[in-house]
XYZ file of C-alpha atoms in Angstrom:
688
model
C 0.000 0.000 0.000
C 2.840 2.384 0.936
C 4.662 1.496 -2.291
C 1.547 2.315 -4.346
C 1.183 5.609 -2.496
C 4.775 6.531 -3.324
C 4.207 5.716 -6.998
C 1.048 7.848 -7.122
C 2.777 10.745 -5.392
C 5.668 10.454 -7.840
C 3.363 10.649 -10.849
C 1.478 13.594 -9.371
C 4.778 15.360 -8.717
C 5.862 14.688 -12.302
C 2.659 16.295 -13.613
C 2.955 19.265 -11.223
C 6.590 19.925 -12.150
C 5.719 19.944 -15.853
C 2.914 22.463 -15.286
C 5.089 24.698 -13.120
C 7.679 25.040 -15.893
C 5.174 26.460 -18.400
C 3.868 30.016 -18.213
C 0.594 30.156 -20.198
C 1.022 33.923 -20.568
C 3.903 33.210 -22.970
C 1.631 31.225 -25.289
C -0.822 32.602 -27.836
C -3.634 30.572 -29.333
C -4.622 32.521 -32.419
C -7.859 31.364 -34.034
C -8.473 32.356 -37.641
C -11.943 32.876 -39.110
C -12.261 29.128 -39.619
C -11.375 28.410 -36.008
C -8.080 26.774 -36.952
C -5.562 27.197 -34.106
C -2.241 28.866 -34.830
C -0.080 28.320 -31.731
C 2.700 30.822 -31.099
C 5.224 30.746 -28.225
C 8.926 31.393 -27.613
C 9.838 27.697 -27.194
C 8.817 24.464 -28.868
C 7.725 23.046 -25.510
C 5.389 25.976 -24.910
C 3.918 25.470 -28.376
C 3.217 21.816 -27.497
C 1.426 22.962 -24.328
C -0.675 25.394 -26.381
C -1.506 22.703 -28.929
C -2.674 20.358 -26.166
C -4.988 23.066 -24.826
C -6.348 24.193 -28.201
C -6.968 20.663 -29.461
C -8.651 19.779 -26.162
C -10.988 22.751 -26.591
C -12.007 21.316 -29.941
C -12.044 17.570 -29.263
C -11.165 16.665 -25.671
C -13.448 13.654 -25.620
C -11.644 11.965 -28.535
C -8.190 12.875 -27.199
C -9.000 11.033 -23.981
C -9.646 7.702 -25.732
C -5.998 6.887 -26.601
C -4.937 8.309 -23.235
C -7.330 5.963 -21.427
C -5.873 3.074 -23.416
C -2.408 4.237 -22.346
C -3.538 4.063 -18.732
C -5.172 0.648 -19.330
C -8.472 2.177 -18.221
C -10.445 2.116 -21.467
C -12.432 -0.883 -20.235
C -13.699 1.223 -17.347
C -15.132 3.682 -19.869
C -16.198 1.564 -22.846
C -16.713 -1.815 -21.229
C -15.748 -5.045 -23.005
C -14.440 -3.391 -26.180
C -12.245 -1.030 -24.184
C -10.955 -3.890 -22.029
C -9.747 -5.582 -25.202
C -7.528 -2.571 -25.913
C -6.295 -2.568 -22.303
C -5.336 -6.226 -22.772
C -3.334 -5.355 -25.887
C -1.389 -2.670 -23.997
C -0.397 -5.363 -21.481
C 0.284 -7.938 -24.205
C 2.651 -5.597 -26.068
C 4.471 -4.646 -22.830
C 4.001 -1.002 -23.639
C 4.549 0.125 -20.060
C 8.112 -1.196 -20.029
C 8.761 0.116 -23.529
C 7.405 3.594 -22.733
C 9.508 3.890 -19.585
C 12.637 2.793 -21.438
C 11.991 5.207 -24.313
C 11.275 8.100 -21.948
C 14.754 7.715 -20.463
C 16.484 7.395 -23.833
C 14.688 10.123 -25.837
C 16.474 13.388 -26.506
C 16.169 16.009 -23.735
C 14.693 18.374 -26.313
C 11.830 16.077 -27.191
C 11.313 15.045 -23.577
C 10.416 18.674 -22.899
C 7.856 18.502 -25.727
C 6.215 15.435 -24.179
C 6.259 16.989 -20.692
C 4.696 20.202 -21.918
C 2.043 18.451 -23.990
C 1.118 16.308 -21.001
C 0.972 19.401 -18.799
C -1.324 21.108 -21.306
C -3.757 18.183 -21.274
C -3.771 18.108 -17.462
C -4.279 21.867 -17.224
C -7.248 21.743 -19.582
C -8.759 18.839 -17.636
C -8.360 20.752 -14.383
C -10.144 23.781 -15.833
C -12.862 21.696 -17.538
C -13.748 18.830 -15.184
C -17.198 18.307 -16.722
C -15.580 17.172 -19.983
C -13.515 14.421 -18.330
C -14.726 10.953 -19.351
C -13.249 9.075 -16.381
C -12.423 11.236 -13.373
C -9.808 8.984 -11.810
C -7.797 8.913 -15.044
C -6.412 12.379 -14.309
C -3.827 13.675 -13.981
C -2.057 11.774 -16.735
C 1.718 11.498 -16.912
C 4.268 11.273 -19.683
C 4.376 7.476 -19.575
C 0.617 7.352 -20.181
C 1.069 9.585 -23.218
C 3.883 7.435 -24.607
C 1.851 4.260 -24.123
C -0.985 5.894 -26.048
C 1.456 6.578 -28.876
C 2.642 2.984 -28.631
C -0.818 1.498 -29.102
C -1.474 3.845 -32.040
C 1.796 2.855 -33.715
C 1.005 -0.814 -33.145
C -2.333 -0.357 -34.918
C -0.537 1.398 -37.783
C 1.634 -1.724 -38.045
C -1.402 -3.998 -38.189
C -1.216 -5.441 -34.668
C -4.954 -5.082 -34.086
C -5.873 -7.353 -36.973
C -3.065 -9.820 -36.253
C -4.132 -10.184 -32.614
C -7.786 -10.485 -33.598
C -7.127 -13.304 -36.056
C -4.789 -15.137 -33.685
C -7.320 -14.967 -30.848
C -10.165 -16.238 -33.052
C -7.971 -18.764 -34.878
C -8.776 -17.284 -38.309
C -5.276 -18.066 -39.518
C -6.194 -17.915 -43.202
C -6.766 -14.188 -42.713
C -3.186 -13.681 -41.583
C -1.883 -13.503 -45.132
C -0.654 -10.020 -45.846
C -3.508 -8.850 -48.056
C -5.014 -5.788 -46.465
C -7.844 -3.301 -46.558
C -7.089 -1.031 -49.479
C -8.965 2.059 -48.427
C -6.215 4.546 -48.960
C -4.747 7.962 -49.566
C -3.230 10.184 -52.229
C 0.019 12.111 -52.418
C 1.257 13.925 -55.529
C 4.309 16.101 -56.186
C 5.368 17.947 -59.335
C 8.717 19.650 -59.812
C 8.840 23.175 -61.210
C 10.016 21.732 -64.534
C 6.641 20.059 -64.948
C 4.402 22.999 -63.971
C 3.266 25.904 -66.126
C 4.049 28.567 -63.491
C 7.509 27.197 -62.494
C 6.331 26.446 -58.948
C 6.710 23.076 -57.227
C 3.390 21.454 -56.289
C 2.451 19.124 -53.450
C -0.959 17.553 -52.809
C -1.508 16.126 -49.310
C -4.662 14.042 -49.397
C -4.889 11.263 -46.823
C -8.125 9.276 -46.831
C -8.766 8.848 -43.118
C -11.966 8.195 -41.156
C -14.002 11.388 -41.007
C -14.512 11.080 -37.250
C -12.795 9.416 -34.305
C -9.230 8.844 -33.051
C -7.808 8.651 -36.588
C -9.519 11.765 -37.985
C -7.374 14.729 -38.969
C -7.072 17.900 -36.923
C -5.556 20.992 -38.562
C -3.081 23.194 -36.690
C -0.238 25.659 -37.215
C 2.720 25.510 -34.806
C 5.138 28.442 -34.506
C 8.003 29.024 -32.075
C 11.043 31.251 -31.865
C 13.160 28.078 -32.012
C 12.553 27.526 -35.721
C 9.270 25.626 -35.660
C 6.787 26.891 -38.254
C 4.712 23.967 -39.452
C 1.122 23.616 -40.627
C -0.768 20.442 -41.341
C -2.683 17.552 -39.890
C -2.333 15.505 -36.729
C -4.401 12.922 -34.873
C -5.972 13.354 -31.415
C -3.192 13.174 -28.826
C -0.421 14.117 -31.258
C 2.052 16.803 -30.112
C 3.464 17.502 -33.602
C 2.270 17.747 -37.199
C 2.227 14.339 -38.888
C 2.176 15.659 -42.430
C 1.977 19.122 -43.910
C 4.379 21.930 -44.780
C 6.816 24.347 -43.211
C 8.382 27.396 -44.835
C 10.697 25.359 -47.061
C 9.373 21.858 -47.521
C 6.462 19.529 -47.006
C 5.438 15.909 -47.219
C 2.398 13.686 -47.418
C 1.875 10.201 -46.041
C -0.035 7.313 -47.523
C -0.330 3.844 -46.032
C 2.133 1.359 -47.506
C 2.308 -2.412 -47.404
C 5.723 -3.886 -46.807
C 5.719 -6.925 -44.510
C 5.692 -5.269 -41.070
C 4.646 -8.216 -38.882
C 5.997 -11.759 -38.638
C 3.927 -14.597 -37.160
C 5.511 -17.773 -35.777
C 3.983 -21.184 -35.079
C 5.510 -22.462 -31.850
C 6.204 -26.140 -31.294
C 5.206 -26.886 -27.707
C 6.784 -29.539 -25.534
C 4.396 -32.544 -25.446
C 5.378 -33.057 -21.806
C 5.173 -29.395 -20.768
C 2.829 -26.997 -22.558
C 4.674 -24.042 -20.999
C 7.755 -24.734 -23.110
C 8.481 -24.352 -26.811
C 11.256 -25.774 -28.993
C 14.111 -23.557 -30.160
C 16.512 -25.754 -32.116
C 17.655 -28.450 -29.673
C 16.308 -27.004 -26.447
C 12.988 -26.398 -24.740
C 12.516 -22.791 -23.654
C 10.033 -21.613 -21.026
C 7.273 -19.255 -22.108
C 7.275 -16.085 -20.027
C 3.999 -15.880 -18.104
C 2.534 -12.791 -16.418
C -0.991 -11.698 -15.612
C -2.937 -8.540 -16.359
C -5.778 -7.274 -14.233
C -8.465 -5.764 -16.419
C -11.355 -3.720 -15.074
C -14.509 -3.763 -17.177
C -17.532 -1.492 -16.921
C -20.828 -3.363 -16.839
C -24.427 -2.145 -17.113
C -26.037 -0.486 -14.082
C -22.732 1.020 -12.984
C -21.203 -2.346 -12.083
C -17.562 -3.210 -12.711
C -15.874 -6.549 -13.230
C -12.219 -7.381 -12.569
C -10.737 -9.970 -14.927
C -7.358 -11.674 -14.633
C -5.867 -12.341 -18.069
C -2.793 -14.452 -18.820
C -0.059 -12.750 -20.859
C 2.439 -14.985 -22.697
C 5.733 -14.077 -24.367
C 8.353 -16.034 -26.239
C 11.687 -14.894 -27.603
C 9.774 -13.948 -30.753
C 7.355 -11.666 -28.927
C 3.736 -11.674 -27.686
C 2.217 -15.129 -27.750
C -1.397 -16.252 -28.154
C -2.933 -19.692 -27.861
C -5.969 -20.728 -29.872
C -7.575 -24.050 -30.768
C -5.173 -24.462 -33.676
C -1.912 -23.969 -31.798
C 0.345 -21.446 -30.111
C 1.584 -18.452 -32.069
C 3.946 -15.542 -31.470
C 4.293 -12.365 -33.480
C 6.898 -9.665 -33.826
C 6.909 -6.098 -35.159
C 9.112 -3.051 -34.791
C 6.815 -1.234 -32.384
C 7.600 -3.857 -29.725
C 11.022 -2.242 -29.561
C 10.706 1.283 -30.923
C 8.005 3.911 -30.323
C 10.198 6.847 -31.317
C 8.119 7.719 -34.387
C 6.644 10.815 -32.723
C 10.118 12.199 -32.097
C 11.042 11.435 -35.701
C 8.022 13.403 -36.921
C 9.215 16.283 -34.753
C 12.625 16.172 -36.499
C 10.863 16.171 -39.850
C 8.808 19.198 -38.739
C 12.007 21.092 -37.927
C 13.889 20.185 -41.134
C 14.706 23.148 -43.354
C 16.245 21.468 -46.413
C 16.122 18.226 -48.367
C 19.373 17.075 -46.755
C 18.024 17.802 -43.271
C 14.800 16.013 -44.075
C 16.595 12.880 -45.242
C 18.813 13.067 -42.168
C 15.651 13.039 -40.051
C 14.596 9.843 -41.856
C 17.911 8.059 -41.282
C 17.056 6.727 -37.825
C 14.040 4.745 -38.940
C 11.362 4.719 -36.227
C 8.110 5.325 -38.123
C 6.837 1.758 -38.615
C 5.579 2.308 -42.136
C 4.172 4.939 -44.458
C 4.901 6.149 -47.932
C 6.438 9.610 -47.907
C 5.939 11.943 -50.863
C 8.046 15.082 -50.486
C 8.455 18.458 -52.229
C 10.342 21.665 -51.444
C 11.055 25.206 -52.629
C 14.231 24.066 -54.414
C 12.075 21.903 -56.701
C 13.142 18.596 -55.174
C 10.503 15.884 -55.283
C 10.917 12.510 -53.644
C 9.185 9.281 -52.681
C 10.266 6.556 -50.285
C 8.408 3.416 -49.295
C 9.277 4.036 -45.685
C 9.149 1.668 -42.754
C 11.021 -0.190 -40.044
C 11.202 -3.573 -41.732
C 12.824 -6.630 -40.111
C 15.869 -8.291 -41.622
C 14.863 -11.851 -42.371
C 16.557 -15.139 -43.140
C 16.259 -16.366 -46.702
C 14.347 -19.519 -47.507
C 11.140 -18.837 -45.566
C 7.718 -17.701 -46.762
C 7.557 -14.627 -44.556
C 4.230 -13.580 -45.980
C 2.800 -16.635 -44.241
C 3.206 -18.135 -40.766
C 6.779 -19.335 -40.303
C 7.965 -22.155 -38.022
C 8.945 -20.832 -34.593
C 11.225 -23.721 -33.655
C 14.577 -22.376 -34.826
C 16.810 -19.455 -33.881
C 17.338 -18.816 -37.592
C 14.030 -16.915 -37.722
C 14.502 -14.908 -34.521
C 14.235 -11.110 -34.966
C 17.635 -9.885 -36.088
C 17.584 -6.130 -36.571
C 16.013 -3.930 -39.211
C 16.728 -2.664 -42.687
C 18.447 0.700 -42.875
C 17.011 3.786 -44.513
C 19.312 3.179 -47.486
C 17.698 -0.234 -48.058
C 14.235 1.203 -48.683
C 12.820 1.758 -52.202
C 13.098 5.437 -53.098
C 12.682 7.706 -56.098
C 14.472 11.073 -56.039
C 13.902 13.792 -58.636
C 12.812 11.509 -61.499
C 13.173 12.790 -65.052
C 9.400 12.827 -65.394
C 9.144 15.653 -62.826
C 6.276 13.689 -61.261
C 6.058 11.659 -58.033
C 2.951 10.107 -56.545
C 1.614 7.367 -54.356
C -1.974 6.213 -53.997
C -1.276 3.088 -51.909
C 0.024 1.392 -55.013
C 3.394 -0.272 -55.490
C 6.491 1.480 -54.140
C 8.054 0.601 -57.484
C 5.471 2.574 -59.417
C 5.905 6.078 -57.995
C 6.268 7.856 -61.335
C 5.731 7.259 -65.034
C 7.485 4.498 -66.940
C 11.270 4.798 -67.041
C 11.399 6.864 -63.854
C 10.825 4.180 -61.216
C 13.096 2.220 -58.868
C 13.790 -1.341 -60.000
C 12.381 -4.024 -57.730
C 15.265 -6.426 -58.444
C 17.602 -4.146 -56.471
C 15.727 -4.630 -53.195
C 15.580 -7.451 -50.657
C 12.477 -9.516 -51.497
C 11.976 -10.478 -47.827
C 10.907 -6.881 -47.155
C 7.657 -8.044 -48.683
C 6.549 -4.935 -50.542
C 3.259 -5.871 -52.155
C 2.953 -4.885 -55.795
C -0.349 -3.758 -57.149
C -2.085 -0.909 -58.791
C -5.564 0.274 -57.940
C -8.211 2.424 -59.580
C -6.716 5.646 -58.234
C -3.154 4.953 -59.356
C -4.327 3.657 -62.722
C -6.451 6.755 -63.289
C -3.694 9.108 -62.086
C -1.142 7.692 -64.506
C -3.677 8.153 -67.281
C -4.382 11.769 -66.291
C -0.777 12.896 -65.870
C 0.035 11.484 -69.283
C -2.318 14.033 -70.830
C -0.129 17.000 -69.793
C 3.312 18.173 -70.783
C 3.066 21.068 -68.334
C 0.521 21.181 -65.534
C -1.216 24.345 -64.363
C -2.428 24.671 -60.791
C -6.005 24.363 -62.020
C -5.011 21.163 -63.831
C -3.386 19.921 -60.623
C -6.545 20.489 -58.624
C -8.664 18.914 -61.363
C -6.580 15.737 -61.197
C -6.652 15.668 -57.407
C -10.447 16.076 -57.333
C -11.124 13.551 -60.109
C -14.111 11.254 -59.456
C -13.902 9.049 -62.559
C -13.015 5.354 -62.464
C -10.631 3.959 -65.099
C -12.038 2.109 -68.096
C -10.952 -1.249 -66.695
C -11.583 -1.414 -62.948
C -8.868 -2.533 -60.532
C -10.825 -3.370 -57.384
C -9.728 -6.315 -55.215
C -13.022 -7.899 -56.251
C -13.117 -7.826 -60.046
C -16.525 -6.464 -61.081
C -15.642 -5.755 -64.710
C -18.104 -8.496 -65.586
C -20.921 -6.058 -64.806
C -19.979 -4.387 -68.087
C -18.411 -7.177 -70.130
C -20.762 -10.102 -69.562
C -23.896 -10.475 -71.670
C -27.144 -9.568 -69.955
C -28.581 -12.817 -71.329
C -26.660 -14.654 -68.612
C -28.727 -13.001 -65.857
C -32.325 -13.029 -64.657
C -34.590 -10.150 -65.659
C -34.305 -8.602 -62.207
C -30.514 -8.778 -62.155
C -30.265 -7.631 -65.775
C -32.304 -4.532 -64.963
C -29.722 -3.395 -62.402
C -26.878 -4.440 -64.681
C -28.284 -2.240 -67.451
C -28.220 0.803 -65.145
C -24.602 0.125 -64.174
C -23.583 -0.683 -67.731
C -24.932 2.648 -69.010
C -23.087 4.587 -66.312
C -20.069 6.541 -67.598
C -18.054 5.751 -64.407
C -18.122 9.381 -63.273
C -19.272 9.264 -59.642
C -21.087 12.611 -59.596
C -23.851 13.307 -57.091
C -26.405 13.505 -59.931
C -25.237 10.291 -61.620
C -27.359 7.158 -61.810
C -25.158 4.057 -61.635
C -22.588 4.655 -58.891
C -25.090 3.976 -56.098
C -26.158 0.706 -57.684
C -22.547 -0.370 -58.346
C -21.672 0.510 -54.735
C -24.370 -1.758 -53.296
C -23.349 -4.592 -55.634
C -19.736 -4.241 -54.568
C -20.468 -3.919 -50.856
C -22.688 -6.982 -51.056
C -19.923 -9.012 -52.686
C -17.409 -7.676 -50.202
C -19.376 -8.170 -47.001
C -22.015 -10.828 -47.473
C -20.697 -13.468 -49.848
C -18.025 -15.833 -48.571
C -15.353 -14.564 -50.894
C -11.897 -16.072 -50.301
C -9.421 -13.806 -48.557
C -6.937 -13.114 -51.331
C -5.426 -10.274 -53.282
C -7.859 -10.342 -56.183
C -11.031 -12.316 -56.726
C -13.262 -12.605 -59.771
C -16.809 -13.518 -58.753
C -18.584 -16.054 -60.902
C -21.842 -15.407 -62.731
C -23.906 -16.960 -59.946
C -22.351 -14.623 -57.364
C -22.929 -11.614 -59.623
C -26.519 -12.729 -60.159
C -27.142 -12.855 -56.409
C -25.484 -9.455 -55.850
C -27.447 -7.794 -58.668
C -30.723 -9.316 -57.518
C -30.115 -8.274 -53.911
C -29.299 -4.772 -55.146
C -32.598 -4.690 -57.058
C -34.450 -5.679 -53.893
C -32.526 -3.115 -51.824
C -33.443 -0.132 -53.976
C -37.043 -1.203 -54.461
C -37.458 -1.633 -50.711
C -35.885 1.667 -49.665
C -36.455 3.941 -52.679
C -39.345 2.272 -54.557
C -37.352 2.577 -57.787
C -33.988 1.614 -59.286
C -32.829 4.825 -60.970
C -31.543 6.490 -57.779
C -28.891 9.197 -58.065
C -25.715 8.946 -56.024
C -26.473 12.099 -54.044
C -29.832 10.735 -52.952
C -28.245 7.469 -51.823
C -25.033 8.779 -50.219
C -24.919 11.672 -47.771
C -22.365 13.727 -45.896
C -23.795 14.018 -42.389
C -22.814 16.262 -39.499
C -25.163 16.723 -36.579
C -28.589 17.371 -38.072
C -27.194 18.449 -41.459
C -27.348 16.107 -44.439
C -25.910 16.889 -47.876
C -25.742 14.865 -51.100
C -22.250 13.355 -51.401
C -20.518 12.473 -54.635
C -17.725 9.915 -55.231
C -17.312 6.182 -54.648
C -14.633 4.045 -53.091
C -11.278 4.228 -54.939
C -11.840 7.134 -57.293
C -9.046 9.662 -56.702
C -11.354 11.849 -54.591
C -12.502 8.724 -52.810
C -15.345 8.307 -50.336
C -16.315 5.132 -48.537
C -19.738 5.012 -46.912
C -21.710 2.867 -44.496
C -25.423 2.263 -43.790
C -27.143 5.305 -42.311
C -30.950 5.283 -42.262
C -33.882 4.714 -44.604
C -31.580 2.858 -46.987
C -29.211 5.767 -47.330
C -25.493 5.544 -46.737
C -23.330 8.150 -45.021
C -19.702 8.999 -45.815
C -17.346 7.603 -43.155
C -13.883 7.604 -44.728
C -11.922 9.088 -47.595
C -11.547 12.721 -48.585
C -11.066 14.546 -45.271
C -8.174 16.928 -44.639
C -6.773 18.242 -47.910
C -3.727 20.498 -48.285
C -2.487 21.871 -51.611
C 0.904 23.606 -51.568
C 2.824 25.596 -54.175
C 6.477 26.350 -53.456
C 8.068 29.417 -55.076
C 11.845 29.613 -55.156
C 11.660 32.594 -52.803
C 9.087 33.503 -50.189
C 6.595 31.464 -48.235
C 4.666 28.593 -49.801
C 1.174 29.255 -51.109
C -1.167 27.055 -49.101
C -4.801 26.069 -49.516
C -6.593 23.580 -47.277
C -9.979 22.245 -46.262
C -11.159 19.863 -43.568
C -14.306 17.858 -44.139
C -16.395 19.352 -41.337
C -14.559 22.085 -39.494
C -11.999 22.808 -36.802
C -14.149 21.791 -33.838
C -15.882 18.603 -32.771
C -18.011 20.479 -30.233
C -21.631 20.662 -31.330
C -22.824 24.239 -31.133
C -19.438 25.647 -32.118
C -19.501 27.914 -35.166
C -16.680 25.745 -36.511
C -18.405 22.399 -36.038
C -19.478 22.259 -39.688
C -18.512 25.559 -41.356
C -16.088 23.969 -43.852
C -18.670 21.533 -45.228
C -19.838 23.861 -48.033
C -16.234 24.294 -49.181
C -15.600 20.575 -48.971
C -18.707 19.633 -50.921
C -18.008 22.143 -53.683
C -14.350 21.036 -53.914
C -13.118 24.457 -52.845
C -10.211 25.323 -50.554
C -9.492 28.051 -48.015
C -6.348 30.178 -48.166
C -3.862 29.648 -45.311
C -0.473 31.165 -44.476
C 2.635 30.473 -42.402
C 3.065 34.231 -41.842
C 2.180 34.467 -38.161
C 1.938 38.273 -38.258
C -0.649 38.091 -41.023
C -2.515 35.418 -39.061
C -2.503 37.662 -36.001
C -3.799 40.656 -37.987
C -6.729 38.687 -39.387
C -7.468 36.637 -36.267
C -10.949 35.870 -35.004
C -9.562 35.611 -31.456
C -6.260 35.617 -29.569
C -5.935 34.274 -26.042
C -3.707 32.409 -23.613
C -4.298 28.778 -22.614
C -5.636 29.318 -19.135
């Protein structure tokens, strides 16, 4: 009891010391007319404190979710689902990892983490009614780092790996993935009509929740002047632009996780074979607290297993371990901070050298007309002779984790002759036009980079080929394109909806097929065809037992069922088949509903989910968009939009004020000139 009291007092003292070092009077939160926060302070740490306060004003409830997971208290707020996340924090040993990283991080970044933590605690103290779980506060720096750790693990795919290992769905552990994705495009000044370098930052994230973008501008007297997007709980910009350079992220798909099948000792199920010896599994226990109905709480004791390979899970098919970089390295946030502070291409690449970000494509551009792509990630070095894309035998030291590939090992494309760089979650070896791409034969095949194209990349290559020189209007037109390519490249091949004869289908199915077949593949809000094709595709994707593989071509019988079900769906909910996309799909915020164009995997992509009365609502895709033009001299020219607005607080003027811009594919002008921001500000105040 005394030991626990000392620990609690130590954490409280840590939080108090961090607060006492920050003077809120030194920090300005400058809100522009859109409510976007521009944080100005003398030091980087003070800026981080101001960001924590400003973001909490706009979305404190969402920020608390990863923090509660970091404290292993999400189960006390969300019940069973939250307890599952708490279990994962224990399983990944994030407490030990966070404490180790906190001691080894640079003193400079430690001050950032301290100040950000202090800002969250200060806001909670001043706004107790917005706290989700009272006993969770104050938080400390270790809680914050554990929250980052669980987020990075999810980025690496740990959530799906753990899910499939727990349920025993081993066939779903192959490395095919959800291909909802993002766009990033860069053009050098040699390829543009106005001699400026262009960058499009266009990540397709969920529109709401812990992975939704928040826009901010961070300015200090220590050389930090960065604008862009970050996720709830983030103390730095994850992608965006500073005065000299910018970058965009898209999700990439090298092999980030290895799964091992352990051979247990027939005489002792707590041991596994490693070459000629039996090794004991490490066994600990986690105490999980789970909220139940009627205010009740349940305490659950959960076994945690580890092998030399990593976290270990037993199911009815065997015992399996997995390994990924985020079991050893959660320094990605500090690396993003270094990227924020970079002022030249050389400095930016230097910031990438110590690979900590587990995996994203990076598309880069700067004022000196450099453009660049790298299929980035912390990828394990692996022994040859194993099928690493599948489960590997865990009975030999030959497959033990053995370090990671260096930055120089990763596929990159620097200043190609085409003057064009892009990634739309397609192959890292297809980042430009033909003749300007890295050659796959030069890279270690065990890194497991998946090679594919999709509708967006196929369409983009077609569009860019139509221009010798690209104007800014052309650039925006390409970025906002909502047309599918002639031959579709979905994971489920539905080209048969156009190519197969209608005679092969029933009258009911053929009636829907005729609507889709006459559609010009432009997913406009007033188009008839995209809604019907969407329901066909979602039916095939969700309801038929389609094998889990990279590509699948449904047979005529499966298409018949999907078309017939689509006929029934529209007749039930709309009383007719010829429904326009904007009637079927809506952008919803509070009590506002607007017709929404686009389908999944057009360049300006939108994915939707069931809403009400047969309608669907947009849930993922186009969200935070930043378009940057870099002149050789002077500040970059920046335009942005966020899908809803700067605030998640209903009743705020900025809860939904950017929706009209977003729907009309317009952008708002932004600037890195803090004096101009101050002159035009809607409000200026201190975080207190």
